[in-house]
Coordinates of C-alpha atoms and ligand atoms in Angstrom, one line a residue:
M183 CA -61.5 24.9 0.8
R184 CA -62.0 27.7 3.7
A185 CA -63.9 26.6 6.8
A186 CA -67.2 28.4 7.4
S187 CA -67.5 30.3 10.8
P188 CA -68.8 27.9 13.3
F189 CA -71.1 30.6 14.7
P190 CA -74.7 30.1 13.3
D191 CA -75.6 33.7 14.6
M192 CA -73.2 36.6 15.6
N193 CA -75.6 37.8 18.2
K194 CA -76.7 34.7 19.6
K195 CA -74.5 32.5 21.7
G196 CA -74.3 28.8 21.0
P197 CA -74.6 26.1 19.8
L198 CA -71.1 26.4 18.2
M199 CA -70.5 23.9 15.7
I200 CA -67.1 22.6 14.5
D201 CA -67.2 20.5 11.4
R202 CA -63.8 19.2 11.3
S203 CA -64.0 18.0 7.9
R204 CA -63.9 21.7 6.6
Y205 CA -60.4 22.5 7.9
D206 CA -57.7 21.8 5.5
E207 CA -54.7 20.3 7.1
N208 CA -52.4 21.8 4.5
N209 CA -53.4 25.3 5.2
P210 CA -51.8 26.7 8.3
L211 CA -54.6 29.5 8.6
D212 CA -57.2 26.7 8.7
M213 CA -55.2 24.8 11.5
H214 CA -55.0 28.4 13.4
N215 CA -58.6 28.7 13.0
L216 CA -59.5 24.9 14.1
Q217 CA -57.3 25.6 17.3
F218 CA -59.0 28.7 17.9
D219 CA -62.4 27.6 17.6
I220 CA -61.8 24.5 19.8
A221 CA -60.8 27.0 22.5
A222 CA -63.9 29.4 21.8
Q223 CA -66.2 26.5 22.0
R224 CA -65.0 25.3 25.4
L225 CA -64.9 29.1 26.8
D226 CA -68.3 29.6 25.4
L227 CA -67.1 33.0 23.9
E228 CA -69.6 35.4 22.9
P229 CA -70.0 34.9 19.1
W230 CA -69.0 38.7 18.3
I231 CA -66.0 38.3 20.2
A232 CA -64.8 35.1 19.1
E233 CA -65.2 36.4 15.4
K234 CA -63.5 39.6 16.1
I235 CA -60.4 38.3 17.8
K236 CA -60.0 35.1 15.6
H237 CA -59.2 37.4 12.5
P238 CA -56.5 40.0 11.8
R239 CA -57.1 43.5 12.9
R240 CA -55.1 44.8 9.9
E241 CA -53.2 43.4 6.8
F242 CA -50.7 45.2 4.7
V243 CA -49.6 44.0 1.4
V244 CA -46.6 45.4 -0.7
R245 CA -45.1 44.7 -4.2
F246 CA -41.7 46.3 -4.5
P247 CA -38.6 46.0 -6.8
L248 CA -35.3 44.4 -6.0
R249 CA -32.1 45.2 -8.0
R250 CA -30.1 41.8 -8.1
D251 CA -26.3 42.1 -8.4
D252 CA -26.4 41.4 -11.9
G253 CA -28.6 44.3 -12.6
R254 CA -32.0 42.4 -13.4
I255 CA -35.0 43.7 -11.5
E256 CA -37.3 41.7 -9.5
L257 CA -40.7 42.2 -8.4
L258 CA -41.3 40.8 -5.0
S259 CA -44.5 40.4 -2.5
G260 CA -44.1 41.3 1.1
Y261 CA -46.7 41.2 3.9
R262 CA -47.3 42.4 7.6
V263 CA -50.4 41.2 9.5
Q264 CA -51.4 42.9 12.6
H265 CA -53.4 40.1 14.2
N266 CA -54.4 41.8 17.4
T267 CA -53.3 44.7 19.6
L268 CA -55.9 44.7 22.4
R269 CA -53.1 43.9 25.2
G270 CA -50.5 45.9 23.8
P271 CA -48.4 46.7 20.5
A272 CA -48.6 44.0 17.7
K273 CA -45.4 41.8 17.8
G274 CA -43.8 39.3 15.7
G275 CA -41.1 38.3 13.5
L276 CA -40.4 38.7 9.7
R277 CA -39.8 35.4 7.6
Y278 CA -37.8 35.3 4.3
H279 CA -39.1 32.1 2.7
P280 CA -40.3 30.9 -0.8
N281 CA -43.5 29.6 0.7
V282 CA -44.6 32.9 2.4
D283 CA -47.9 34.0 1.4
L284 CA -50.7 36.1 3.1
N285 CA -52.3 32.8 4.3
E286 CA -49.1 31.6 6.4
V287 CA -48.4 35.1 7.4
R288 CA -52.1 35.6 8.9
A289 CA -51.7 32.2 10.7
L290 CA -48.3 33.0 12.0
A291 CA -49.6 36.4 13.2
G292 CA -52.7 34.7 14.9
W293 CA -50.1 32.3 16.8
M294 CA -48.2 35.3 18.2
T295 CA -51.4 36.9 19.8
W296 CA -52.2 33.8 21.9
K297 CA -48.5 33.3 22.7
C298 CA -48.0 36.6 24.2
A299 CA -51.2 36.1 26.0
V300 CA -50.1 32.6 27.3
V301 CA -46.9 34.1 29.0
N302 CA -48.9 37.1 29.8
I303 CA -46.8 40.0 28.4
P304 CA -48.3 43.1 27.1
F305 CA -48.1 42.7 23.5
G306 CA -50.7 41.8 20.5
G307 CA -49.6 39.4 17.7
A308 CA -48.3 40.4 14.1
K309 CA -46.2 38.5 11.5
G310 CA -44.4 39.6 8.3
G311 CA -42.7 38.2 5.6
V312 CA -41.3 38.4 2.0
T313 CA -41.8 35.5 -0.8
C314 CA -38.2 35.0 -1.7
D315 CA -35.5 32.6 -1.7
P316 CA -32.7 33.9 0.4
S317 CA -30.5 30.8 -0.4
T318 CA -30.2 32.3 -3.9
M319 CA -29.4 35.7 -2.8
S320 CA -26.1 37.6 -1.9
Q321 CA -25.9 39.9 1.6
H322 CA -26.0 42.7 -0.7
E323 CA -29.5 41.7 -2.1
I324 CA -31.0 40.6 1.3
E325 CA -29.9 44.2 2.4
R326 CA -31.5 45.7 -0.5
L327 CA -34.7 43.9 -0.2
T328 CA -34.9 44.4 3.9
R329 CA -34.4 48.0 3.3
R330 CA -37.0 48.3 0.8
Y331 CA -39.7 46.1 2.4
I332 CA -39.2 48.1 5.7
W333 CA -39.2 51.4 4.1
E334 CA -42.6 50.3 2.6
L335 CA -43.8 49.1 6.1
S336 CA -42.4 52.3 7.9
P337 CA -45.9 54.2 8.3
I338 CA -47.4 51.0 10.1
I339 CA -44.4 49.7 12.4
G340 CA -42.9 51.6 15.3
P341 CA -42.0 51.0 19.1
D342 CA -45.3 51.6 20.2
S343 CA -47.4 50.0 17.5
D344 CA -45.8 47.3 15.9
I345 CA -42.2 45.7 16.6
P346 CA -40.9 43.3 14.4
A347 CA -38.1 40.6 15.1
P348 CA -36.2 37.6 13.5
D349 CA -38.0 34.7 12.3
V350 CA -37.0 32.1 9.5
N351 CA -34.1 33.5 7.4
T352 CA -34.0 36.7 9.2
N353 CA -31.3 37.4 11.9
P354 CA -29.6 40.1 14.1
Q355 CA -28.0 41.5 10.9
V356 CA -31.4 42.0 9.3
M357 CA -32.6 43.8 12.4
A358 CA -29.6 46.2 12.3
W359 CA -30.8 47.3 8.7
I360 CA -34.1 47.5 9.8
V361 CA -33.1 49.9 12.7
D362 CA -31.0 51.9 10.3
T363 CA -33.8 52.1 7.5
Y364 CA -36.5 53.2 10.1
S365 CA -34.4 55.5 11.8
V366 CA -33.5 57.4 8.6
F367 CA -37.2 57.5 7.8
K368 CA -37.9 58.8 11.4
G369 CA -35.0 61.3 11.4
Y370 CA -33.6 59.8 14.8
T371 CA -32.3 56.7 15.8
C372 CA -34.9 54.4 16.9
P373 CA -33.6 51.2 18.1
S374 CA -36.8 49.9 19.9
V375 CA -38.6 49.6 16.4
V376 CA -37.5 46.0 16.5
T377 CA -36.0 43.3 18.8
G378 CA -33.4 40.4 18.3
K379 CA -31.0 43.4 16.8
P380 CA -27.4 43.1 17.7
I381 CA -26.2 44.1 21.4
E382 CA -24.1 46.7 20.1
I383 CA -26.9 48.7 18.8
G384 CA -29.4 48.2 21.7
G385 CA -30.1 44.4 21.7
S386 CA -30.4 42.3 24.9
L387 CA -28.2 39.9 26.1
G388 CA -29.7 36.5 26.0
R389 CA -32.1 37.2 23.0
L390 CA -30.1 34.8 20.4
K391 CA -30.7 31.8 22.5
A392 CA -33.9 32.9 24.2
T393 CA -36.5 30.9 22.1
S394 CA -34.6 27.7 22.7
R395 CA -33.8 28.6 26.2
G396 CA -37.5 28.8 26.9
A397 CA -38.3 25.7 25.4
I398 CA -35.7 23.8 27.6
F399 CA -37.2 25.6 30.5
T400 CA -40.7 24.2 29.6
L401 CA -38.9 20.8 28.9
R402 CA -37.5 20.7 32.4
E403 CA -40.9 21.4 34.0
A404 CA -42.5 18.8 31.6
A405 CA -39.7 16.3 32.8
K406 CA -40.8 16.8 36.5
V407 CA -44.6 16.2 35.8
L408 CA -43.7 13.0 33.8
N409 CA -40.7 11.8 35.9
I410 CA -38.5 11.6 32.9
D411 CA -34.6 11.7 33.7
L412 CA -33.5 14.2 31.1
A413 CA -29.7 13.1 31.6
S414 CA -30.6 9.8 30.6
S415 CA -32.7 10.8 27.7
T416 CA -32.4 11.0 23.6
A417 CA -33.5 13.7 21.5
V418 CA -34.2 14.1 17.8
I419 CA -34.3 17.6 16.4
Q420 CA -35.9 18.6 13.1
G421 CA -34.7 22.1 11.7
Y422 CA -30.8 23.1 12.5
G423 CA -31.2 26.7 12.4
N424 CA -31.3 29.4 15.3
V425 CA -33.9 27.6 17.4
G426 CA -32.8 23.8 16.7
Y427 CA -29.3 24.4 17.1
H428 CA -29.7 26.2 20.6
A429 CA -32.0 23.8 21.7
A430 CA -29.4 21.1 21.0
Q431 CA -26.6 22.7 22.5
L432 CA -28.9 23.4 25.8
M433 CA -30.3 19.9 26.0
E434 CA -26.6 18.5 25.5
E435 CA -25.8 20.8 28.9
L436 CA -28.5 18.7 30.6
G437 CA -26.9 15.5 29.7
V438 CA -29.5 14.8 26.9
K439 CA -27.9 12.5 24.0
I440 CA -28.8 14.2 20.5
I441 CA -29.2 10.9 18.2
A442 CA -30.6 12.9 15.1
M443 CA -31.2 16.2 13.5
S444 CA -31.9 17.4 10.1
D445 CA -32.2 20.5 8.1
S446 CA -34.2 21.3 4.8
K447 CA -31.8 19.2 2.7
G448 CA -32.2 15.9 5.0
G449 CA -31.2 14.5 8.4
I450 CA -28.4 12.5 10.0
L451 CA -28.6 9.8 12.8
S452 CA -26.1 8.2 15.2
H453 CA -27.3 6.3 18.1
K454 CA -23.8 7.1 19.7
G455 CA -24.9 10.6 20.0
L456 CA -24.1 13.8 17.8
N457 CA -22.0 16.7 18.9
S458 CA -24.1 19.8 18.5
S459 CA -21.3 22.1 17.8
E460 CA -19.5 20.0 15.3
A461 CA -22.7 19.2 13.4
Y462 CA -23.4 22.9 13.1
E463 CA -19.8 23.9 12.0
H464 CA -20.3 21.0 9.4
R465 CA -23.6 22.8 8.3
Q466 CA -22.0 26.0 8.1
R467 CA -19.1 24.6 6.1
T468 CA -21.0 22.5 3.6
G469 CA -24.7 24.1 3.6
S470 CA -26.3 21.1 5.5
V471 CA -26.0 18.5 8.2
S472 CA -26.1 15.7 5.7
D473 CA -22.9 13.6 5.2
F474 CA -21.7 14.5 8.9
R475 CA -19.1 12.0 9.6
E476 CA -19.8 9.0 11.8
A477 CA -23.6 9.5 11.2
D478 CA -26.1 7.9 8.7
N479 CA -28.0 10.0 6.2
I480 CA -31.9 10.0 6.7
T481 CA -34.9 11.6 5.3
N482 CA -36.9 14.1 7.4
A483 CA -39.9 11.7 7.4
E484 CA -37.6 9.0 8.8
L485 CA -36.4 11.5 11.5
L486 CA -39.8 12.1 12.9
E487 CA -40.4 8.5 13.4
L488 CA -37.3 7.6 15.4
P489 CA -37.7 5.9 18.6
C490 CA -36.8 8.8 21.1
D491 CA -37.7 10.5 24.4
I492 CA -37.7 14.2 23.2
L493 CA -38.5 15.3 19.7
V494 CA -38.0 19.1 18.8
P495 CA -39.7 20.2 15.8
A496 CA -37.9 23.4 14.9
A497 CA -38.6 23.8 11.1
L498 CA -41.7 24.9 9.6
E499 CA -45.7 24.5 9.9
G500 CA -47.2 21.1 8.9
A501 CA -44.4 18.5 10.5
I502 CA -46.7 16.4 12.3
T503 CA -50.1 15.6 10.6
R504 CA -52.8 12.7 10.7
E505 CA -50.5 11.0 8.2
N506 CA -47.6 10.4 10.5
A507 CA -48.7 11.0 13.9
A508 CA -49.4 7.4 14.9
K509 CA -45.8 6.6 14.0
I510 CA -44.3 9.2 16.4
E511 CA -42.8 7.5 19.4
A512 CA -41.5 10.5 21.1
K513 CA -42.6 10.8 24.8
V514 CA -42.3 14.6 25.0
I515 CA -42.6 16.8 21.9
V516 CA -41.3 20.6 22.4
E517 CA -42.6 22.5 19.7
G518 CA -39.8 25.2 18.9
A519 CA -41.5 25.9 15.5
N520 CA -44.8 27.5 15.1
G521 CA -47.5 25.3 14.0
P522 CA -45.8 22.1 13.4
T523 CA -48.5 19.8 14.5
S524 CA -52.2 19.9 13.3
P525 CA -55.2 19.4 15.8
F526 CA -55.7 16.1 14.1
A527 CA -52.4 14.7 14.9
D528 CA -52.9 16.3 18.3
D529 CA -55.5 13.8 19.1
I530 CA -53.7 10.9 17.9
L531 CA -50.6 11.8 19.8
Y532 CA -52.7 12.6 22.9
D533 CA -54.3 8.9 22.6
N534 CA -51.0 7.6 22.2
G535 CA -49.7 9.3 25.5
S536 CA -47.1 11.7 23.8
F537 CA -47.0 14.7 25.7
V538 CA -47.0 18.1 23.5
I539 CA -45.7 21.3 24.9
P540 CA -47.4 23.5 22.0
D541 CA -45.6 26.2 20.3
I542 CA -47.7 29.0 22.0
L543 CA -46.0 28.0 25.2
A544 CA -42.7 26.0 24.1
N545 CA -41.2 28.6 21.9
A546 CA -42.5 32.0 23.9
G547 CA -39.2 32.5 25.3
G548 CA -38.2 34.3 22.2
V549 CA -40.7 36.9 22.2
T550 CA -40.5 37.0 25.9
V551 CA -36.8 38.2 25.8
S552 CA -38.0 40.4 22.8
Y553 CA -40.2 42.1 25.5
F554 CA -37.2 42.3 28.0
E555 CA -35.3 44.2 25.0
W556 CA -38.0 46.5 24.4
V557 CA -38.3 47.2 28.0
Q558 CA -34.7 47.7 28.2
N559 CA -34.6 50.0 25.2
G560 CA -37.5 52.0 26.9
Q561 CA -35.6 52.4 30.1
K562 CA -32.3 53.1 28.1
L563 CA -30.5 50.6 30.5
F564 CA -29.2 47.0 30.3
W565 CA -29.7 44.1 32.2
T566 CA -27.1 41.2 32.8
E567 CA -27.5 37.9 31.0
E568 CA -28.0 36.3 34.5
D569 CA -30.8 38.7 35.2
V570 CA -32.6 38.0 31.8
Y571 CA -32.2 34.4 32.2
K572 CA -33.8 34.6 35.8
R573 CA -36.7 36.6 34.7
L574 CA -37.4 34.4 31.7
D575 CA -37.3 31.2 33.8
K576 CA -39.8 32.7 36.1
I577 CA -42.1 33.6 33.3
M578 CA -41.9 30.1 31.5
K579 CA -42.3 28.3 34.5
T580 CA -45.4 30.0 35.9
A581 CA -46.9 29.8 32.2
F582 CA -46.1 26.1 32.0
Q583 CA -47.8 25.4 35.4
E584 CA -50.9 27.7 34.4
V585 CA -51.4 25.4 31.1
Y586 CA -50.6 22.3 32.9
D587 CA -53.1 23.1 35.5
I588 CA -55.9 23.9 33.0
S589 CA -55.3 20.8 31.1
A590 CA -55.4 18.6 34.2
R591 CA -58.6 20.4 35.3
E592 CA -60.3 20.5 32.1
R593 CA -59.0 17.1 30.7
V594 CA -57.7 18.5 27.6
N595 CA -54.4 18.3 25.7
M596 CA -51.7 21.0 26.6
R597 CA -52.5 22.8 23.4
T598 CA -56.3 23.2 24.1
A599 CA -55.3 24.1 27.7
A600 CA -52.7 26.9 26.1
Y601 CA -55.5 28.2 23.9
L602 CA -58.1 28.3 27.0
L603 CA -55.6 30.6 28.8
G604 CA -54.2 32.7 26.0
V605 CA -57.9 33.0 24.0
G606 CA -59.4 33.8 27.4
R607 CA -57.1 36.6 28.2
V608 CA -57.6 38.2 24.8
A609 CA -61.3 37.8 25.1
K610 CA -61.3 39.4 28.5
A611 CA -59.2 42.5 27.3
K612 CA -62.0 42.7 24.5
R613 CA -65.0 42.6 26.8
L614 CA -63.0 45.3 29.3
R615 CA -62.2 47.6 26.0
G616 CA -65.7 47.4 24.4
I617 CA -66.4 48.5 21.0
F618 CA -65.6 52.1 19.4
P619 CA -67.7 54.1 19.1
Ligands
NAD38 P1 -33.9 29.6 11.2 O1 -33.9 30.0 9.5 O2 -32.7 29.8 11.8 O3 -33.8 27.8 10.8 C1 -34.6 27.1 10.0 C2 -34.1 25.6 10.0 O4 -35.2 24.7 9.6 C3 -33.1 25.8 8.8 O5 -32.0 24.9 9.5 C4 -33.7 24.9 7.7 O6 -32.9 24.3 7.0 C5 -34.8 23.9 8.3 N1 -35.8 23.8 7.5 C6 -36.6 24.3 6.7 N2 -37.4 23.6 6.2 C7 -37.4 22.1 6.6 C8 -37.9 21.1 6.4 N3 -39.0 20.8 5.7 N4 -37.5 20.0 7.2 C9 -36.5 20.1 7.7 N5 -36.0 21.2 8.2 C10 -36.3 22.4 7.5 O7 -35.3 29.7 11.5 P2 -35.3 29.7 13.2 O8 -35.5 31.1 13.8 O9 -34.5 28.5 13.8 O10 -37.0 29.2 13.2 C11 -37.3 27.9 13.2 C12 -39.0 27.9 13.6 O11 -39.1 28.4 15.1 C13 -39.8 28.6 12.8 O12 -41.1 27.8 12.9 C14 -40.2 29.7 13.5 O13 -41.3 30.4 13.2 C15 -40.0 29.3 14.9 N6 -39.8 30.2 16.0 C16 -38.5 31.0 15.8 C17 -38.1 31.9 16.9 C18 -36.8 33.0 16.7 O14 -36.8 33.6 17.8 N7 -36.0 32.7 15.8 C19 -39.1 32.4 17.9 C20 -40.3 31.4 18.0 C21 -40.6 30.5 17.1

């Protein structure tokens, strides 16, 4: 069921009606739309502006063949959604996963728009993906898939129009193939078509850990306002990939004890604490964190409900819903993942006193350092890692404070506060730019 527009008349303001029963909690796009509608209602947006900026500006769907190593040909579906370009070029990652579909990509693209606006960087929002299962593919197959998908996308991406980056199951190597493929298409080397690429071909120092580092900067700020001593805190991490692993490492540096972590195959728990690097090596060696020595195996559902101070969802959408929200005991939830918590769960967590640092704030460090990479590429010079982190810290600290102040002033949860900030900025850009012709 698709939620109808809450605006009875596009040309008349209010009353904006939100019928929550019409939004499906299992549908990431409905969850994006509900988060947006809550903010649009509070901001009292002009209905035509709200309808314009809520939905994607452009959508690109491709179907292309992949030759597998054994000679078989498979047909794959790929997507790129440019949600918004009012404040700058479209920006957002590429996901390779069996669950990728147009609906999910639309939601992820929308979240990028609000995220870039929350941290006030001059980008719009986009996302892309290919429906595939990389765990069954060789590196050669992933390379061929990437090159063909990017060739199809070449007319609509570019350093000043739409700049992809890594997301689930894509990494700096995939970005390197994208640079190469797009450069062949253009006829000259064009590193700034993507961010998150290897340092050797124009990547930025600090990009690999940027999402997690940004998240930990927001956790540090939250700990200050909530009077939490991080050095005596415990943390649980769902999803042990790029974001989850680096978040674990950075929390360890602050003295946080990591008691549980998981990946798609299951989780592990040790009240004595888990060593993040050893668990990562175990996962690299065996394909999962499960069966790690001196830890008990647990399910992903059990993991989310463990008593702890900090919970970092760093896997996929839909982890915290009205089904399990009441059982979550974490004091602070730092959303490394995009869309892990539904608005229905948000209400339960808020009433129970859990402090959620929402995705469009918590994981904005990745796109912020992507922005730094793009700026460095444009200037043809490179910043030191120290410089990158100092600038990132400043941006994350400012964004946290702005969102926190709105949340206190408007008496809303941190997610709605972040949307009021992000959506408000994009709406303002629309008002200023007006309508063509
Ligand atoms: P990744 O592919 O490196 O890691 C994903 C991890 O999640 C893997 O360990 C995988 O096994 C695990 N996982 C998948 N399904 C799971 C499930 N149902 N339960 C538990 N674990 C599961 O991806 P990543 O780059 O770390 O991204 C993780 C999340 O962070 C995504 O939501 C992504 O959109 C978001 N994010 C990533 C970046 C970035 O810079 N990479 C930036 C912002 C947000």
